[in-house]
């Protein structure tokens, strides 16, 4: 068994944060050449403080005051995962919480980053990825972002996702008067965040993303799908509208992902998206990228606008018989939701269009 390295103390904008076992290998493929715990924690310290040590780094701006879940790998990315939604009772005084309500109506308290030391402390617990809600404390019932997840299906590539984003989604958002902020997912997908005024609930904002997804599908049915059922998606890009349901989170901008090389979910400009290679966006390269060109998401909050136009699209879909879409199976039955019946099962078991099983 490898020996444990001595703990160290980090100064994070005047707050002391303990770094335990800093030389533990978290990314075996990188090993001691950038794959240690100290490398991960150091990356998050830089992104929380900013490359200029201002204390207002891009990761801090992306997570500040948002309910944040921690995807932890205390033994490295090849070890067991802990997905932590609730804030720990034992924590430093500087780590704050925010109340959240789950779809089941149960309540809890999530971590709410307020200072860079919060993120560094969480990284020392083995947090590889920070997953944030699209809300800001204290109002966790009204999202301030629509989140559009372009999810590649088997048989598709990152280039396919890129084409849908650049040739389909960007022009549609421009037509509607919205500003989309794009990032790599840290895998083969692309995430686009659309800042909005926090005046509508999760049901309304999710329906708005469904309306956008349906319009993308109408314009490019050979390459885009909104089908919740995998058996119907084919080799197309799935717009995962359920990422906008309550309690669903996405990897925050600048979060490291569970990957052999420490890939990062990296904000890029739309021009950069045309050439970006997700494999080049890692915790070893992103700080230099930020130093060279700054944070393209720095002013995201300045571009909020109302969703009235999207709600009109929802009404038009309803009038055309295109109502709500299924929620994830873990959710309670939601108002206006269609039956959660897999198409092949619906035929095999003789279900009618209202979701009632027909007896033979």
CSV table of C-alpha atoms in Angstrom, one decimal:
chain,number,residue,atom,x,y,z
A,1,UNK,CA,0.0,0.0,0.0
A,2,UNK,CA,1.4,3.4,-1.0
A,3,UNK,CA,2.4,5.7,1.9
A,4,UNK,CA,0.2,8.6,2.7
A,5,UNK,CA,1.7,12.1,2.0
A,6,UNK,CA,1.6,14.7,4.8
A,7,UNK,CA,-1.3,17.1,4.9
A,8,UNK,CA,-0.8,20.7,3.9
A,9,UNK,CA,-2.6,24.0,4.5
A,10,UNK,CA,-3.7,26.2,1.6
A,11,UNK,CA,-4.4,29.9,1.8
A,12,UNK,CA,-7.6,30.5,-0.2
A,13,UNK,CA,-8.2,34.2,-0.2
A,14,UNK,CA,-7.4,34.5,3.5
A,15,UNK,CA,-9.2,31.3,4.5
A,16,UNK,CA,-7.1,28.3,5.6
A,17,UNK,CA,-8.1,25.0,3.9
A,18,UNK,CA,-6.6,21.7,4.7
A,19,UNK,CA,-5.3,19.6,1.8
A,20,UNK,CA,-5.0,16.0,3.0
A,21,UNK,CA,-3.0,13.3,1.3
A,22,UNK,CA,-2.0,15.6,-1.5
A,23,UNK,CA,0.0,13.1,-3.5
A,24,UNK,CA,-2.7,10.5,-3.8
A,25,UNK,CA,-3.3,9.6,-7.4
A,26,UNK,CA,-6.7,10.6,-8.6
A,27,UNK,CA,-6.2,10.2,-12.4
A,28,UNK,CA,-4.1,7.0,-12.9
A,29,UNK,CA,-3.5,7.7,-16.6
A,30,UNK,CA,-1.8,10.9,-15.6
A,31,UNK,CA,-0.1,9.6,-12.5
A,32,UNK,CA,2.3,11.9,-10.8
A,33,UNK,CA,2.4,14.1,-13.9
A,34,UNK,CA,-0.7,16.1,-13.2
A,35,UNK,CA,-3.0,13.3,-11.9
A,36,UNK,CA,-2.6,13.8,-8.1
A,37,UNK,CA,-5.1,15.1,-5.6
A,38,UNK,CA,-3.0,18.3,-5.3
A,39,UNK,CA,-3.4,18.9,-9.0
A,40,UNK,CA,-7.2,18.6,-8.8
A,41,UNK,CA,-7.4,20.8,-5.7
A,42,UNK,CA,-4.9,23.3,-7.2
A,43,UNK,CA,-7.0,23.5,-10.4
A,44,UNK,CA,-10.1,24.3,-8.4
A,45,UNK,CA,-8.2,26.8,-6.2
A,46,UNK,CA,-7.1,28.6,-9.4
A,47,UNK,CA,-10.6,28.5,-11.0
A,48,UNK,CA,-12.3,29.7,-7.8
A,49,UNK,CA,-9.9,32.5,-7.1
A,50,UNK,CA,-9.3,33.4,-10.8
A,51,UNK,CA,-6.0,33.4,-12.6
A,52,UNK,CA,-5.4,36.9,-11.2
A,53,UNK,CA,-6.2,35.7,-7.6
A,54,UNK,CA,-9.0,38.2,-7.4
A,55,UNK,CA,-11.3,35.9,-5.5
A,56,UNK,CA,-13.9,36.1,-8.2
A,57,UNK,CA,-12.8,33.4,-10.5
A,58,UNK,CA,-15.0,31.9,-13.3
A,59,UNK,CA,-15.9,28.8,-11.2
A,60,UNK,CA,-16.9,31.0,-8.3
A,61,UNK,CA,-19.2,33.0,-10.6
A,62,UNK,CA,-20.7,29.9,-12.0
A,63,UNK,CA,-21.6,28.3,-8.6
A,64,UNK,CA,-22.0,31.3,-6.3
A,65,UNK,CA,-25.2,31.0,-4.2
A,66,UNK,CA,-26.5,28.0,-6.3
A,67,UNK,CA,-27.6,24.7,-4.7
A,68,UNK,CA,-24.6,22.5,-5.6
A,69,UNK,CA,-24.3,18.7,-5.4
A,70,UNK,CA,-20.9,17.1,-5.1
A,71,UNK,CA,-19.8,14.1,-7.3
A,72,UNK,CA,-17.0,12.8,-5.1
A,73,UNK,CA,-14.3,10.1,-5.8
A,74,UNK,CA,-12.3,10.0,-2.6
A,75,UNK,CA,-10.2,7.2,-4.1
A,76,UNK,CA,-9.8,8.7,-7.5
A,77,UNK,CA,-11.8,8.5,-10.7
A,78,UNK,CA,-11.5,4.7,-10.9
A,79,UNK,CA,-12.9,4.3,-7.3
A,80,UNK,CA,-16.4,4.4,-5.9
A,81,UNK,CA,-18.5,7.4,-6.4
A,82,UNK,CA,-20.4,9.4,-3.7
A,83,UNK,CA,-23.1,11.7,-5.1
A,84,UNK,CA,-23.7,14.1,-2.3
A,85,UNK,CA,-26.9,16.2,-2.4
A,86,UNK,CA,-27.2,17.2,1.2
A,87,UNK,CA,-24.7,19.4,3.1
A,88,UNK,CA,-22.7,17.6,5.7
A,89,UNK,CA,-23.5,18.5,9.3
A,90,UNK,CA,-19.8,18.7,10.1
A,91,UNK,CA,-18.2,21.4,8.0
A,92,UNK,CA,-16.2,24.7,8.3
A,93,UNK,CA,-18.1,27.8,9.4
A,94,UNK,CA,-17.6,29.4,6.0
A,95,UNK,CA,-19.5,26.6,4.1
A,96,UNK,CA,-23.2,27.8,3.8
A,97,UNK,CA,-26.4,26.0,2.8
A,98,UNK,CA,-29.6,26.7,0.9
A,99,UNK,CA,-33.0,25.0,1.3
A,100,UNK,CA,-34.2,22.9,-1.6
A,101,UNK,CA,-37.4,21.0,-2.3
A,102,UNK,CA,-37.2,17.7,-4.1
A,103,UNK,CA,-39.9,16.4,-6.6
A,104,UNK,CA,-41.2,14.1,-3.8
A,105,UNK,CA,-41.9,17.3,-1.7
A,106,UNK,CA,-39.2,16.2,0.7
A,107,UNK,CA,-36.9,19.1,1.7
A,108,UNK,CA,-33.2,19.3,2.3
A,109,UNK,CA,-30.2,21.6,2.5
A,110,UNK,CA,-27.6,21.7,-0.2
A,111,UNK,CA,-24.2,23.3,-0.3
A,112,UNK,CA,-24.2,27.0,-1.4
A,113,UNK,CA,-20.8,28.2,-2.4
A,114,UNK,CA,-20.2,31.8,-1.3
A,115,UNK,CA,-16.4,32.1,-1.1
A,116,UNK,CA,-13.6,30.3,-3.0
A,117,UNK,CA,-12.6,28.4,0.1
A,118,UNK,CA,-15.9,26.5,-0.2
A,119,UNK,CA,-15.0,25.0,-3.5
A,120,UNK,CA,-11.4,24.1,-2.4
A,121,UNK,CA,-12.7,22.5,0.7
A,122,UNK,CA,-15.1,20.4,-1.3
A,123,UNK,CA,-12.3,19.4,-3.7
A,124,UNK,CA,-10.3,18.2,-0.8
A,125,UNK,CA,-13.2,15.8,0.0
A,126,UNK,CA,-12.6,14.2,-3.4
A,127,UNK,CA,-15.1,16.3,-5.4
A,128,UNK,CA,-14.3,15.9,-9.1
A,129,UNK,CA,-17.5,17.5,-10.5
A,130,UNK,CA,-19.7,20.3,-9.1
A,131,UNK,CA,-23.3,19.9,-10.2
A,132,UNK,CA,-25.5,23.1,-9.9
A,133,UNK,CA,-29.1,23.9,-9.9
A,134,UNK,CA,-30.3,26.6,-12.3
A,135,UNK,CA,-31.5,28.7,-9.4
A,136,UNK,CA,-29.9,31.2,-7.0
A,137,UNK,CA,-30.4,31.4,-3.2
A,138,UNK,CA,-32.8,32.1,-1.6
A,139,UNK,CA,-35.3,31.5,-4.5
A,140,UNK,CA,-34.8,27.9,-5.5
A,141,UNK,CA,-38.2,27.6,-7.1
A,142,UNK,CA,-37.7,29.9,-10.1
A,143,UNK,CA,-34.8,29.0,-12.5
A,144,UNK,CA,-32.7,31.8,-14.0
A,145,UNK,CA,-31.3,29.5,-16.8
A,146,UNK,CA,-32.7,27.2,-19.4
A,147,UNK,CA,-30.3,24.4,-19.9
A,148,UNK,CA,-30.2,22.7,-23.3
A,149,UNK,CA,-28.3,19.4,-23.3
A,150,UNK,CA,-27.3,18.1,-26.7
A,151,UNK,CA,-26.8,14.4,-26.0
A,152,UNK,CA,-25.1,12.3,-28.7
A,153,UNK,CA,-26.6,8.8,-29.3
A,154,UNK,CA,-24.8,5.7,-30.4
A,155,UNK,CA,-23.6,6.1,-33.9
A,156,UNK,CA,-23.2,9.9,-33.6
A,157,UNK,CA,-20.0,11.9,-33.0
A,158,UNK,CA,-19.0,15.2,-31.4
A,159,UNK,CA,-19.0,16.7,-34.9
A,160,UNK,CA,-22.7,15.7,-35.2
A,161,UNK,CA,-23.5,17.5,-32.0
A,162,UNK,CA,-21.4,20.5,-33.0
A,163,UNK,CA,-23.4,20.8,-36.3
A,164,UNK,CA,-26.7,20.7,-34.5
A,165,UNK,CA,-25.5,23.4,-32.0
A,166,UNK,CA,-24.0,25.7,-34.6
A,167,UNK,CA,-26.4,25.2,-37.6
A,168,UNK,CA,-29.6,24.6,-35.7
A,169,UNK,CA,-29.7,25.8,-32.1
A,170,UNK,CA,-27.7,29.0,-32.4
A,171,UNK,CA,-29.8,30.4,-35.3
A,172,UNK,CA,-33.0,29.5,-33.5
A,173,UNK,CA,-32.0,31.3,-30.3
A,174,UNK,CA,-31.0,34.3,-32.4
A,175,UNK,CA,-34.4,34.3,-34.1
A,176,UNK,CA,-36.1,34.2,-30.7
A,177,UNK,CA,-34.0,36.9,-29.2
A,178,UNK,CA,-32.1,34.8,-26.7
A,179,UNK,CA,-28.4,34.6,-26.0
A,180,UNK,CA,-27.0,31.1,-25.7
A,181,UNK,CA,-23.8,30.4,-23.7
A,182,UNK,CA,-22.1,27.2,-24.9
A,183,UNK,CA,-19.7,24.8,-23.3
A,184,UNK,CA,-18.4,21.3,-23.9
A,185,UNK,CA,-19.9,18.7,-21.6
A,186,UNK,CA,-16.5,17.2,-20.7
A,187,UNK,CA,-17.6,14.2,-22.8
A,188,UNK,CA,-19.0,14.0,-26.3
A,189,UNK,CA,-22.0,16.3,-25.7
A,190,UNK,CA,-22.6,20.1,-25.7
A,191,UNK,CA,-24.4,22.2,-23.1
A,192,UNK,CA,-26.1,25.5,-23.9
A,193,UNK,CA,-27.3,27.7,-21.1
A,194,UNK,CA,-29.9,30.4,-21.8
A,195,UNK,CA,-30.1,33.1,-19.1
A,196,UNK,CA,-33.7,34.1,-18.2
A,197,UNK,CA,-35.5,36.2,-15.7
A,198,UNK,CA,-36.3,34.1,-12.6
A,199,UNK,CA,-40.0,34.6,-12.7
A,200,UNK,CA,-41.3,31.1,-13.8
A,201,UNK,CA,-41.3,27.7,-12.1
A,202,UNK,CA,-39.6,24.5,-13.2
A,203,UNK,CA,-42.7,23.2,-15.0
A,204,UNK,CA,-42.9,26.3,-17.2
A,205,UNK,CA,-39.2,26.4,-17.9
A,206,UNK,CA,-39.0,22.7,-18.7
A,207,UNK,CA,-41.9,23.1,-21.2
A,208,UNK,CA,-40.1,26.0,-22.8
A,209,UNK,CA,-37.0,23.8,-23.4
A,210,UNK,CA,-39.3,21.1,-24.9
A,211,UNK,CA,-40.8,23.7,-27.3
A,212,UNK,CA,-37.3,24.7,-28.4
A,213,UNK,CA,-36.3,21.0,-28.8
A,214,UNK,CA,-39.4,20.3,-30.9
A,215,UNK,CA,-38.7,23.2,-33.2
A,216,UNK,CA,-35.1,21.9,-33.7
A,217,UNK,CA,-36.6,18.5,-34.5
A,218,UNK,CA,-39.1,19.9,-36.9
A,219,UNK,CA,-36.3,21.7,-38.8
A,220,UNK,CA,-33.9,18.8,-38.8
A,221,UNK,CA,-35.7,15.5,-38.1
A,222,UNK,CA,-32.9,13.4,-39.6
A,223,UNK,CA,-30.4,14.6,-37.0
A,224,UNK,CA,-32.4,15.8,-34.0
A,225,UNK,CA,-34.8,13.9,-31.7
A,226,UNK,CA,-36.9,14.7,-28.7
A,227,UNK,CA,-37.9,11.1,-28.0
A,228,UNK,CA,-37.5,10.2,-24.3
A,229,UNK,CA,-37.5,6.5,-25.3
A,230,UNK,CA,-34.1,5.3,-26.4
A,231,UNK,CA,-35.6,2.8,-28.8
A,232,UNK,CA,-37.0,5.6,-30.9
A,233,UNK,CA,-34.0,7.9,-31.0
A,234,UNK,CA,-31.8,6.2,-33.7
A,235,UNK,CA,-28.5,7.8,-34.7
A,236,UNK,CA,-29.6,11.3,-33.8
A,237,UNK,CA,-28.8,14.0,-31.3
A,238,UNK,CA,-31.2,13.8,-28.3
A,239,UNK,CA,-32.2,17.1,-26.7
A,240,UNK,CA,-32.5,16.1,-23.1
A,241,UNK,CA,-35.3,18.4,-21.9
A,242,UNK,CA,-35.5,16.6,-18.5
A,243,UNK,CA,-32.3,18.3,-17.5
A,244,UNK,CA,-34.7,21.2,-16.7
A,245,UNK,CA,-36.8,19.3,-14.2
A,246,UNK,CA,-36.6,20.1,-10.5
A,247,UNK,CA,-33.6,18.5,-8.8
A,248,UNK,CA,-31.8,17.8,-12.1
A,249,UNK,CA,-28.4,19.3,-12.3
A,250,UNK,CA,-25.7,19.7,-14.8
A,251,UNK,CA,-21.9,19.8,-14.4
A,252,UNK,CA,-21.0,23.4,-13.7
A,253,UNK,CA,-18.9,25.4,-16.1
A,254,UNK,CA,-15.2,24.6,-15.5
A,255,UNK,CA,-16.0,21.4,-13.6
A,256,UNK,CA,-13.6,18.4,-14.1
A,257,UNK,CA,-15.4,15.3,-15.3
A,258,UNK,CA,-14.8,11.6,-14.4
A,259,UNK,CA,-12.3,10.9,-17.2
A,260,UNK,CA,-8.8,9.5,-17.5
A,261,UNK,CA,-7.2,12.8,-18.5
A,262,UNK,CA,-9.2,15.2,-16.3
A,263,UNK,CA,-11.4,16.6,-19.1
A,264,UNK,CA,-13.2,19.8,-18.2
A,265,UNK,CA,-16.7,21.0,-19.1
A,266,UNK,CA,-15.3,24.1,-20.8
A,267,UNK,CA,-17.1,27.3,-21.8
A,268,UNK,CA,-16.2,28.4,-25.3
A,269,UNK,CA,-17.3,31.1,-27.7
A,270,UNK,CA,-19.5,30.1,-30.6
A,271,UNK,CA,-16.6,30.8,-32.9
A,272,UNK,CA,-14.3,28.6,-30.8
A,273,UNK,CA,-17.0,25.8,-30.9
A,274,UNK,CA,-16.4,25.4,-34.6
A,275,UNK,CA,-12.9,24.0,-33.9
A,276,UNK,CA,-12.7,22.9,-30.3
A,277,UNK,CA,-11.6,19.4,-29.4
A,278,UNK,CA,-13.1,18.3,-26.1
A,279,UNK,CA,-10.0,16.2,-25.4
A,280,UNK,CA,-7.9,19.3,-25.4
A,281,UNK,CA,-9.9,20.9,-22.6
A,282,UNK,CA,-8.4,19.5,-19.4
A,283,UNK,CA,-7.6,20.8,-16.0
A,284,UNK,CA,-4.0,21.1,-17.3
A,285,UNK,CA,-4.9,23.4,-20.2
A,286,UNK,CA,-8.0,25.4,-19.2
A,287,UNK,CA,-6.2,27.8,-16.7
A,288,UNK,CA,-3.9,28.9,-19.5
A,289,UNK,CA,-6.9,29.3,-21.9
A,290,UNK,CA,-8.6,31.6,-19.4
A,291,UNK,CA,-5.4,33.6,-18.9
A,292,UNK,CA,-5.1,34.1,-22.6
A,293,UNK,CA,-8.7,35.1,-23.5
A,294,UNK,CA,-10.7,35.5,-20.3
A,295,UNK,CA,-14.1,33.9,-19.5
A,296,UNK,CA,-16.7,33.9,-22.3
A,297,UNK,CA,-19.4,33.4,-19.7
A,298,UNK,CA,-18.4,36.3,-17.5
A,299,UNK,CA,-21.5,38.4,-18.4
A,300,UNK,CA,-24.1,35.7,-18.6
A,301,UNK,CA,-26.4,37.3,-16.0
A,302,UNK,CA,-26.5,40.5,-18.0
A,303,UNK,CA,-28.4,38.7,-20.8
A,304,UNK,CA,-31.5,37.5,-18.9
A,305,UNK,CA,-34.8,38.0,-20.6
A,306,UNK,CA,-38.4,36.9,-20.2
A,307,UNK,CA,-39.7,33.6,-21.7
A,308,UNK,CA,-43.0,34.9,-23.0
A,309,UNK,CA,-42.2,34.0,-26.6
A,310,UNK,CA,-41.3,30.5,-25.6
A,311,UNK,CA,-44.5,30.1,-23.7
A,312,UNK,CA,-46.4,31.1,-26.8
A,313,UNK,CA,-44.6,28.2,-28.6
A,314,UNK,CA,-45.7,25.9,-25.8
A,315,UNK,CA,-49.3,27.0,-26.3
A,316,UNK,CA,-49.0,26.4,-30.1
A,317,UNK,CA,-47.7,22.9,-29.4
A,318,UNK,CA,-50.6,22.2,-27.1
A,319,UNK,CA,-53.0,23.4,-29.7
A,320,UNK,CA,-51.4,21.0,-32.2
A,321,UNK,CA,-51.9,18.1,-29.8
A,322,UNK,CA,-48.2,18.2,-28.6
A,323,UNK,CA,-48.6,18.3,-24.9
A,324,UNK,CA,-46.0,17.5,-22.2
A,325,UNK,CA,-43.4,14.8,-22.4
A,326,UNK,CA,-42.6,12.1,-19.8
A,327,UNK,CA,-40.6,12.9,-16.7
A,328,UNK,CA,-37.8,10.6,-15.4
A,329,UNK,CA,-39.1,7.4,-13.8
A,330,UNK,CA,-38.0,8.5,-10.3
A,331,UNK,CA,-40.4,11.5,-10.4
A,332,UNK,CA,-44.0,11.4,-9.1
A,333,UNK,CA,-46.8,11.7,-11.7
A,334,UNK,CA,-46.6,15.3,-12.8
A,335,UNK,CA,-49.6,17.6,-13.9
A,336,UNK,CA,-50.3,17.2,-17.6
A,337,UNK,CA,-47.7,14.5,-18.0
A,338,UNK,CA,-48.5,11.7,-20.6
A,339,UNK,CA,-48.4,8.0,-19.6
A,340,UNK,CA,-44.9,6.8,-19.0
A,341,UNK,CA,-45.3,3.8,-21.3
A,342,UNK,CA,-42.4,2.6,-23.4
A,343,UNK,CA,-43.6,2.5,-27.0
A,344,UNK,CA,-42.8,-1.2,-27.6
A,345,UNK,CA,-44.4,-2.1,-24.3
A,346,UNK,CA,-47.4,-0.1,-25.1
A,347,UNK,CA,-48.0,-2.1,-28.2
A,348,UNK,CA,-47.2,-5.5,-26.6
A,349,UNK,CA,-49.5,-4.9,-23.6
A,350,UNK,CA,-52.3,-3.2,-25.5
A,351,UNK,CA,-52.4,0.3,-23.9
A,352,UNK,CA,-54.7,2.9,-25.2
A,353,UNK,CA,-53.6,6.5,-25.9
A,354,UNK,CA,-54.6,7.6,-22.4
A,355,UNK,CA,-52.3,5.1,-20.8
A,356,UNK,CA,-55.0,2.6,-19.8
A,357,UNK,CA,-54.2,-1.1,-20.2
A,358,UNK,CA,-56.6,-2.9,-22.5
A,359,UNK,CA,-57.6,-6.3,-21.4
A,360,UNK,CA,-57.6,-9.1,-24.0
